[in-house]
XYZ file of C-alpha atoms in Angstrom:
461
model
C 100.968 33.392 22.542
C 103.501 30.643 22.195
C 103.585 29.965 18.227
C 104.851 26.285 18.445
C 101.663 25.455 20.917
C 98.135 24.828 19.048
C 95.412 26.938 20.471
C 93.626 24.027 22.553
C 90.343 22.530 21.653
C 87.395 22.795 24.019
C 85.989 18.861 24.706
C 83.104 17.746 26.944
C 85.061 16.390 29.969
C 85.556 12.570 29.687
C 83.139 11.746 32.825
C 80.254 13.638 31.262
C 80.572 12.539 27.299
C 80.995 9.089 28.565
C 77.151 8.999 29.267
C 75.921 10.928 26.384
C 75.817 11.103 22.678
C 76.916 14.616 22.023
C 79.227 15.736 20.079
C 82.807 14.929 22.306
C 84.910 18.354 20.738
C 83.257 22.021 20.556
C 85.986 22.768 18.190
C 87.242 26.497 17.785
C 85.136 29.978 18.248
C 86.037 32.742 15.852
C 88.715 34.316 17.926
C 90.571 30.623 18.659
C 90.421 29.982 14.624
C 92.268 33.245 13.985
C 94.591 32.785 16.490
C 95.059 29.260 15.448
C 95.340 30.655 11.492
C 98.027 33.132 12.363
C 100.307 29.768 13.346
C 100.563 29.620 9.836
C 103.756 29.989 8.002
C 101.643 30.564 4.285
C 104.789 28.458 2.974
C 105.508 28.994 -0.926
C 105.979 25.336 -1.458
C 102.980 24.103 0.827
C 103.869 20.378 2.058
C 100.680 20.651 3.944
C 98.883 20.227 -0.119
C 100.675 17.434 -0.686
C 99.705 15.467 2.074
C 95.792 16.143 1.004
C 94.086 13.468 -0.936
C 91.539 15.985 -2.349
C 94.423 19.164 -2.965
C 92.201 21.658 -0.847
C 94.264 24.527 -0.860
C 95.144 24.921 2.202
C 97.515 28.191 3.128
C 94.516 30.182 0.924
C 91.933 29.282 3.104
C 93.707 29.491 6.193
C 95.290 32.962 5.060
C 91.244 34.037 4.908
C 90.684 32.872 8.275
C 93.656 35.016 9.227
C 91.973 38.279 7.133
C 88.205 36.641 9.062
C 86.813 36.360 5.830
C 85.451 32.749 6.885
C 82.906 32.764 3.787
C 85.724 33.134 1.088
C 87.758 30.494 3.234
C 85.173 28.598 2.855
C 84.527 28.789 -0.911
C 88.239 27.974 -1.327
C 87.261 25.166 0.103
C 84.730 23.786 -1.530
C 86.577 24.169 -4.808
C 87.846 20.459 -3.676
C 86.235 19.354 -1.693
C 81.984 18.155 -0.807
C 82.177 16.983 2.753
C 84.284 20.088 4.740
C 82.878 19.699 7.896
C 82.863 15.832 7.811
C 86.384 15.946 6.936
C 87.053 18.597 10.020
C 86.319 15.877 11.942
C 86.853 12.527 10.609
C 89.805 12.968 8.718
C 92.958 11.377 9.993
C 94.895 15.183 9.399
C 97.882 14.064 11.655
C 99.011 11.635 8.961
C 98.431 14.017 6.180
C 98.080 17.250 6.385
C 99.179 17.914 9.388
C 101.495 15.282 9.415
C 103.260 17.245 6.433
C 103.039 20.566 7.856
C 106.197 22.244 8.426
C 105.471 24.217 11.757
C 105.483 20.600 12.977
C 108.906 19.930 12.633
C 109.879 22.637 15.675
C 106.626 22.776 17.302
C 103.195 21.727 17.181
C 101.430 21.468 12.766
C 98.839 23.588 12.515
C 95.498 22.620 13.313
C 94.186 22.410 10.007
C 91.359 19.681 10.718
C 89.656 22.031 13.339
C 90.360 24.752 10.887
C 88.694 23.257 8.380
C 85.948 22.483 10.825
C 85.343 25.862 11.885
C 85.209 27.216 8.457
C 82.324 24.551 7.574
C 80.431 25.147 10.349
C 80.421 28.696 9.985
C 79.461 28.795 6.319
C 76.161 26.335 7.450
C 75.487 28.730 10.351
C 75.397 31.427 8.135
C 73.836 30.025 4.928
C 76.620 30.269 2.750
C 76.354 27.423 0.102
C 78.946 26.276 -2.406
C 78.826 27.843 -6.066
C 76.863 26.091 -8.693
C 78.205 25.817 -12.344
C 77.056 28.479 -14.211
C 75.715 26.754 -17.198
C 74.426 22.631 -17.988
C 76.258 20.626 -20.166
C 73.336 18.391 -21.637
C 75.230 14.826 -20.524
C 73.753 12.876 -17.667
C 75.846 10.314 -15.104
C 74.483 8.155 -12.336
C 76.449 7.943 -8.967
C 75.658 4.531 -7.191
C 75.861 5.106 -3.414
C 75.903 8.501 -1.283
C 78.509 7.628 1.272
C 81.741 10.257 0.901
C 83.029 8.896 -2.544
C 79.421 8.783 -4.317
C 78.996 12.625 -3.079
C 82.480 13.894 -3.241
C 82.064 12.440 -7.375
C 78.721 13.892 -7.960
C 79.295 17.154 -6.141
C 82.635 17.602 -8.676
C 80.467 16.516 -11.681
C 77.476 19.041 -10.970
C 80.029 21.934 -10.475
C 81.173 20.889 -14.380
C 77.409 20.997 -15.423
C 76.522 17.393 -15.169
C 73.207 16.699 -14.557
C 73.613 14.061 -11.430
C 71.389 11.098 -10.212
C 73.205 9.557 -6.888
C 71.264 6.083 -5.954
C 71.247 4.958 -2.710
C 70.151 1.273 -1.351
C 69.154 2.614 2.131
C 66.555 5.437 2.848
C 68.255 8.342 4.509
C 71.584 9.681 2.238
C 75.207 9.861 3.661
C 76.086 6.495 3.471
C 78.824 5.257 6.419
C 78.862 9.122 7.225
C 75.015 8.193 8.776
C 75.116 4.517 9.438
C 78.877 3.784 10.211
C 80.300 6.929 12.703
C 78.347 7.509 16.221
C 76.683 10.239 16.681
C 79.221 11.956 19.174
C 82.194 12.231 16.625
C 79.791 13.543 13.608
C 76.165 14.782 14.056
C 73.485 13.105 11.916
C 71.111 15.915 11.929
C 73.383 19.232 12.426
C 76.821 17.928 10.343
C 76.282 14.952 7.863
C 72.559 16.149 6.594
C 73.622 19.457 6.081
C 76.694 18.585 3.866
C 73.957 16.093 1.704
C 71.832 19.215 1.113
C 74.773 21.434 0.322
C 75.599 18.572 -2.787
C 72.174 18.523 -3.498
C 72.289 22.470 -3.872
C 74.377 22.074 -6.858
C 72.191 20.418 -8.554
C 72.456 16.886 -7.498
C 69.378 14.215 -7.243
C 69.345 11.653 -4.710
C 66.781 8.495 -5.053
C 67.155 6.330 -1.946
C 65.819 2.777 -1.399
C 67.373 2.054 -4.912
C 69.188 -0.966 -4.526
C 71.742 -1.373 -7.495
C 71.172 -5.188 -9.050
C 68.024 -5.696 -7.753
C 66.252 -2.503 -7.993
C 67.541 -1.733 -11.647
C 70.986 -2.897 -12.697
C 74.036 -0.726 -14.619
C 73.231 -1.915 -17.448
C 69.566 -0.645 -17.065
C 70.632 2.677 -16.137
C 72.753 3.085 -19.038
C 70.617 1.276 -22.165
C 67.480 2.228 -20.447
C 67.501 5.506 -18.525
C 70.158 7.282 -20.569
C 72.752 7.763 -18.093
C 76.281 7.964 -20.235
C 78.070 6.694 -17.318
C 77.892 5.630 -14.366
C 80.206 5.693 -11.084
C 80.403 2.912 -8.502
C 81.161 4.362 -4.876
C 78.904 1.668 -3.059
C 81.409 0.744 -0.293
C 82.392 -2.203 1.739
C 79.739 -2.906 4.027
C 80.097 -6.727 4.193
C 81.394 -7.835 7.234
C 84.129 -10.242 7.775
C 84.637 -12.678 10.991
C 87.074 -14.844 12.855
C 85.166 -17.880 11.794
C 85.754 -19.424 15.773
C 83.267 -21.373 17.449
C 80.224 -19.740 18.722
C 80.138 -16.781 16.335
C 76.311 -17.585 15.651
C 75.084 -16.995 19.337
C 72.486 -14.749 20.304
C 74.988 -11.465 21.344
C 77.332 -11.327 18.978
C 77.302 -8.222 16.165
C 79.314 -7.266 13.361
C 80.348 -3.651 14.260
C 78.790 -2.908 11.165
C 75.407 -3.763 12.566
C 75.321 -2.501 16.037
C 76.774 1.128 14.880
C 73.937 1.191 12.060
C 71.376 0.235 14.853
C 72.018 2.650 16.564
C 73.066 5.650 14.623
C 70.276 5.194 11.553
C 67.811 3.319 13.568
C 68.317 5.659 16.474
C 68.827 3.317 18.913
C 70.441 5.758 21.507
C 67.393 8.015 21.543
C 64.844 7.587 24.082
C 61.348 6.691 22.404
C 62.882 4.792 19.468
C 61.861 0.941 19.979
C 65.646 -0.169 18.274
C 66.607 -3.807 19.140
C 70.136 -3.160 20.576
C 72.144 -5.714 23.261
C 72.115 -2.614 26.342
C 75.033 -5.132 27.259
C 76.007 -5.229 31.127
C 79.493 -6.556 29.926
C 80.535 -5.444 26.508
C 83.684 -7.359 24.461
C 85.233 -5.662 20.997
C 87.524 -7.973 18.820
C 89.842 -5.506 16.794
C 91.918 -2.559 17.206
C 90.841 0.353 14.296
C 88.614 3.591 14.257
C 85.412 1.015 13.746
C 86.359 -0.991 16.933
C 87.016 2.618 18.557
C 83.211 3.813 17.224
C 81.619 0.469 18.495
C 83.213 0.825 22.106
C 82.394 3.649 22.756
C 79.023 3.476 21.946
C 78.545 0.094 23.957
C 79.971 2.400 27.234
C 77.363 5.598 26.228
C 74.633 2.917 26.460
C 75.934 1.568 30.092
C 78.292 -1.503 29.825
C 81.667 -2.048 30.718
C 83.321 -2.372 27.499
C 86.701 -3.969 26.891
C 88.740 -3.951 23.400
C 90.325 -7.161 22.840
C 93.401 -6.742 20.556
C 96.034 -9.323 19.386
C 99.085 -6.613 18.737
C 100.542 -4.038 21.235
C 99.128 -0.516 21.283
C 101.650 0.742 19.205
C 100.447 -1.205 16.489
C 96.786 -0.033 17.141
C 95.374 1.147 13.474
C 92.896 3.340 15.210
C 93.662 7.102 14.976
C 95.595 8.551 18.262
C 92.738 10.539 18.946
C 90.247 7.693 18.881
C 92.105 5.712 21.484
C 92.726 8.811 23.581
C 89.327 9.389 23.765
C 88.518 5.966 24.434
C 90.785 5.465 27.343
C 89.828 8.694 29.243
C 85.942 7.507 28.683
C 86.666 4.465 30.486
C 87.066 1.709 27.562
C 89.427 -1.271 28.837
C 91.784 -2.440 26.337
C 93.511 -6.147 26.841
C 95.733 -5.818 24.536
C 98.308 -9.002 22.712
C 95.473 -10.807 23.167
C 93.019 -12.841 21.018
C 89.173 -14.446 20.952
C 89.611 -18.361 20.233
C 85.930 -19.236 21.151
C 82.642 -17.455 22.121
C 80.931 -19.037 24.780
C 77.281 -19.878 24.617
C 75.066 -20.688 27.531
C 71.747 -23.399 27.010
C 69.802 -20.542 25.404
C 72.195 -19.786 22.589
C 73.142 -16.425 24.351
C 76.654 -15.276 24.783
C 78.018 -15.734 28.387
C 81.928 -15.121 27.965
C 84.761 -15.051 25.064
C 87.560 -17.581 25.648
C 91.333 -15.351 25.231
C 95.043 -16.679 24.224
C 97.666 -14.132 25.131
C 99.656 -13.642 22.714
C 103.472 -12.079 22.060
C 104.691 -10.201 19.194
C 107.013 -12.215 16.624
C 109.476 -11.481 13.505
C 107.707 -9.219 11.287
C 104.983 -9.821 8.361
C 104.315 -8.563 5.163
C 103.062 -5.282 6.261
C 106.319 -4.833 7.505
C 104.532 -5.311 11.726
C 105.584 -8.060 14.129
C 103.187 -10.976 13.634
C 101.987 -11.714 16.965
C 101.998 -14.997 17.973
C 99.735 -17.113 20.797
C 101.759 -17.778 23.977
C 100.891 -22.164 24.643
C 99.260 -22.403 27.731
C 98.064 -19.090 28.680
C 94.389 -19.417 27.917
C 91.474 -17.636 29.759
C 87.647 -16.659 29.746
C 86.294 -13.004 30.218
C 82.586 -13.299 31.499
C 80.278 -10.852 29.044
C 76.624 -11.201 27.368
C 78.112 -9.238 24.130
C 80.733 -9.435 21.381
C 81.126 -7.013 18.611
C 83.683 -8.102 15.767
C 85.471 -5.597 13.677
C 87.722 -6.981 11.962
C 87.224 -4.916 8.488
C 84.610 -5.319 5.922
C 84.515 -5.968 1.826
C 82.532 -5.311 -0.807
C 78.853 -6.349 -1.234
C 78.964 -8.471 -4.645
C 75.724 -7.948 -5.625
C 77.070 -5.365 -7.892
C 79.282 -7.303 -9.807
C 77.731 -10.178 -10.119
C 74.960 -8.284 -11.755
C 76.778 -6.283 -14.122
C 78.019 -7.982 -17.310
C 82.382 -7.335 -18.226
C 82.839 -5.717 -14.330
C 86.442 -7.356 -13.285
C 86.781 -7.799 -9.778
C 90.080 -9.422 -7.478
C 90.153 -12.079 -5.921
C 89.012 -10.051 -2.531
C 85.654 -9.079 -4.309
C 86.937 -5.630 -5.016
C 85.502 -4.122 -8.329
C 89.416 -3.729 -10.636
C 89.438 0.342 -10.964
C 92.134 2.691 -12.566
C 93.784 4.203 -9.261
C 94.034 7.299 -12.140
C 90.713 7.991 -13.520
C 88.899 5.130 -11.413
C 87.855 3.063 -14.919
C 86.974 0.020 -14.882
C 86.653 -2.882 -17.328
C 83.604 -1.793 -18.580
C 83.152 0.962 -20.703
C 81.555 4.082 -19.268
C 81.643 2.611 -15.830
C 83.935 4.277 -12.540
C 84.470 3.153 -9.189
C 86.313 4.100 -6.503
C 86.334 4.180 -2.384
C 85.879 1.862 -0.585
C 84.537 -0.701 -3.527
C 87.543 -0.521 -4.817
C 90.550 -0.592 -1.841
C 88.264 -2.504 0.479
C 87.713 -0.425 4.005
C 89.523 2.599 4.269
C 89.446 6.268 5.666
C 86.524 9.041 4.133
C 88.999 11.017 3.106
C 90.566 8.533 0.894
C 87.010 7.471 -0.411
C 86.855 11.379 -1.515
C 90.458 11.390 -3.195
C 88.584 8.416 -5.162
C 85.351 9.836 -5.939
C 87.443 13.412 -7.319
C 89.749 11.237 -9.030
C 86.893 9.255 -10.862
C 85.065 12.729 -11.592
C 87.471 13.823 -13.488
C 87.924 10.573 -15.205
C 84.367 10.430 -16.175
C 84.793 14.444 -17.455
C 87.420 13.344 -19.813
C 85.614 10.178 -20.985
C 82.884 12.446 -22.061
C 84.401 15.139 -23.350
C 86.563 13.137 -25.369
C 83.118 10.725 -26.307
């Protein structure tokens, strides 16, 4: 075995997956994980930690993967963090953990995503839970939202003896986990349900079709119900657009709506009577892991599906992986390139997106060329559907329903990157409420942060 080579990952082939909605990577059997494991270096001053936003540590669980004993791997785990196998598969690793790992530097970082992975998915095909806390505390909190910060935050608290009351506005739990990410890069049923039961194990309640500011307000919970704090992890589901001409037509989504029609409403499933544009000619505005999710599902449900992107592909925010996968499925990218109308045919419908080309100028803030529209080089792309992702923010029904909440002047609820306090006393937040959209794993980092910030709050109280 060549030690600087990862043991590859098994994958539908791209022909096959590009017609279905399984899951695209088998990830490792027992015998790959060890293999994989013994790539380890167990280094004394672990970079791989560092690069972690919820400190799993990581040469202890992957030195019990090297010994097999998967079920003490994957208690180490859950010491930090809720979601395992969501993270196995969602997390960006190559720009954290991985990206940190020092077998990288010579060879190929250890694969400790699929690691991770394996270890989650053997502990839930085996029935091993995570350890409850041994005793109750007598203090109650109330998590708003069961996405990956509301659970990774109440799954911390219950393990300290909170008792733990997650409310969520829609009526299945797992917030972007169920409604945001397709079906074949994390299964509803098999992956994101299981980890929701495994937080629930601990202790945790979950009321859904509880809509925060309408159903009940903060305020409510805490002068009403008794909760001694609360935690905000309610997430940025409010889509933004280009604001061009023909945005309203008949056709045109937010990716935020046509991934949540078809992964909660089922929309992909024969029998399920979904409303979905089965597009023959599909166009997606934007260039991140969303745009990525909302292509490829457009090409599993039969059209040919283009990604129209204003910057080159090295400036694609999408994940390596993502756009991998999406190019060997068959998804057509026109990149420097850029939507300046939506065209509309007598019914309202959409029959074509007007393009600029564009060229990549002196750099902007972020520190990447600003690209630029080349005069003159205008063009129309025939299709009947656009999806736009182009990032989402914060619903504000929260704020502007709780009384002393400070939010900035992107609708983002003000939160101590710390502790995750806000402006009013007793009330967290964190995730994606906070930063505006961002990665699961950095939604968790939140959530763990604002557990322990609640902890102290009350033990100090």
């Amino acid at each position: 075995m060549d030690v600087l080579k990862r043991v590859p990952v098994r994958e539908q082939e791209p022909q096959v997956r590009a017609k279905n909605f399984e899951e695209v990577c088998y990830g490792y059997n027992e015998e790959e994980a060890v293999a994989e494991a013994e790539r380890c270096l167990n280094c004394k001053n672990a970079l791989c930690m560092q690069g972690c936003p919820v400190s799993i540590n990581i040469p202890a669980f992957i030195q019990e993967v090297k010994n097999r004993n998967f079920e003490e791997a994957y208690q180490i785990i859950s010491q930090s963090s809720a979601l395992p196998a969501v993270c196995g598969r969602v997390c960006p690793q190559e720009s954290q953990c991985e990206g940190k790992c020092i077998r990288g530097f010579k060879g190929e970082p250890v694969s400790i995503g699929k690691l991770e992975r394996f270890v989650a998915d053997w502990a839930r095909e085996n029935g091993i839970k995570p350890k409850k806390a041994e005793k109750m505390n007598g203090h109650k909190v109330a998590v708003i939202g069961s996405g990956p910060a509301g659970l990774t935050c109440a799954g911390d608290l219950a393990k300290l003896g909170y008792e733990v009351t997650i409310f969520e506005a829609l009526h299945a739990a797992g917030g972007v986990l169920v409604y945001g990410i397709p079906e074949f890069r994390l299964p509803k049923d098999k992956v994101v349900a299981a980890e929701v039961e495994n937080v629930k194990a601990l202790g945790v309640k979950i009321e859904t079709n509880v809509v925060i500011g309408k159903s009940i307000t903060i305020d409510e919970l805490i002068e009403e119900e008794g909760f001694e704090a609360v935690f905000i992890g309610s997430g940025a589901g409010l889509p933004k657009f280009m604001g061009i001409p023909g945005e309203q037509a008949n056709g045109v989504f937010s990716a935020n709506e046509y991934l949540t029609r078809n992964n909660l409403m089922k929309a992909f499933q024969e029998g399920y009577e979904t409303p979905i544009s089965r597009g023959n000619k599909v166009v997606v505005v934007g260039g991140g892991n969303v745009a990525m999710d909302a292509a490829r599902t457009a090409l599993r449900l039969g059209a040919e599906t283009h990604i129209v992107y204003r910057r080159s592909e090295a400036e694609l925010p999408a994940r390596v992986e993502e756009v991998h996968h999406a190019k060997e499925e068959g998804v057509i990218f026109d990149l420097l390139q850029n939507p300046t109308e939506i065209l509309v045919d007598e019914n309202g419908w959409v029959k074509g997106i007007k393009i600029i080309k564009m060229e990549l100028g002196e750099p902007d803030a972020s520190g990447r060329r600003r690209p630029v529209e080349v005069p003159g080089s205008e063009y129309e792309i025939e299709c009947d559907t656009v999806i736009m992702s182009l990032g989402t923010s914060p619903n504000p029904l929260i704020s502007s329903t709780t009384e002393g909440l400070d939010i900035n002047k992107w609708k983002c609820i003000v939160a101590e990157e710390a502790t995750g306090a806000t402006s009013k006393e007793g009330v967290y937040a964190g995730g994606d409420a906070v930063t505006g959209a961002a990665t699961v794993i950095l939604a968790m980092g939140a959530g763990k942060a604002a557990a322990a910030g609640i902890h102290e709050y009350l033990s100090n109280k």
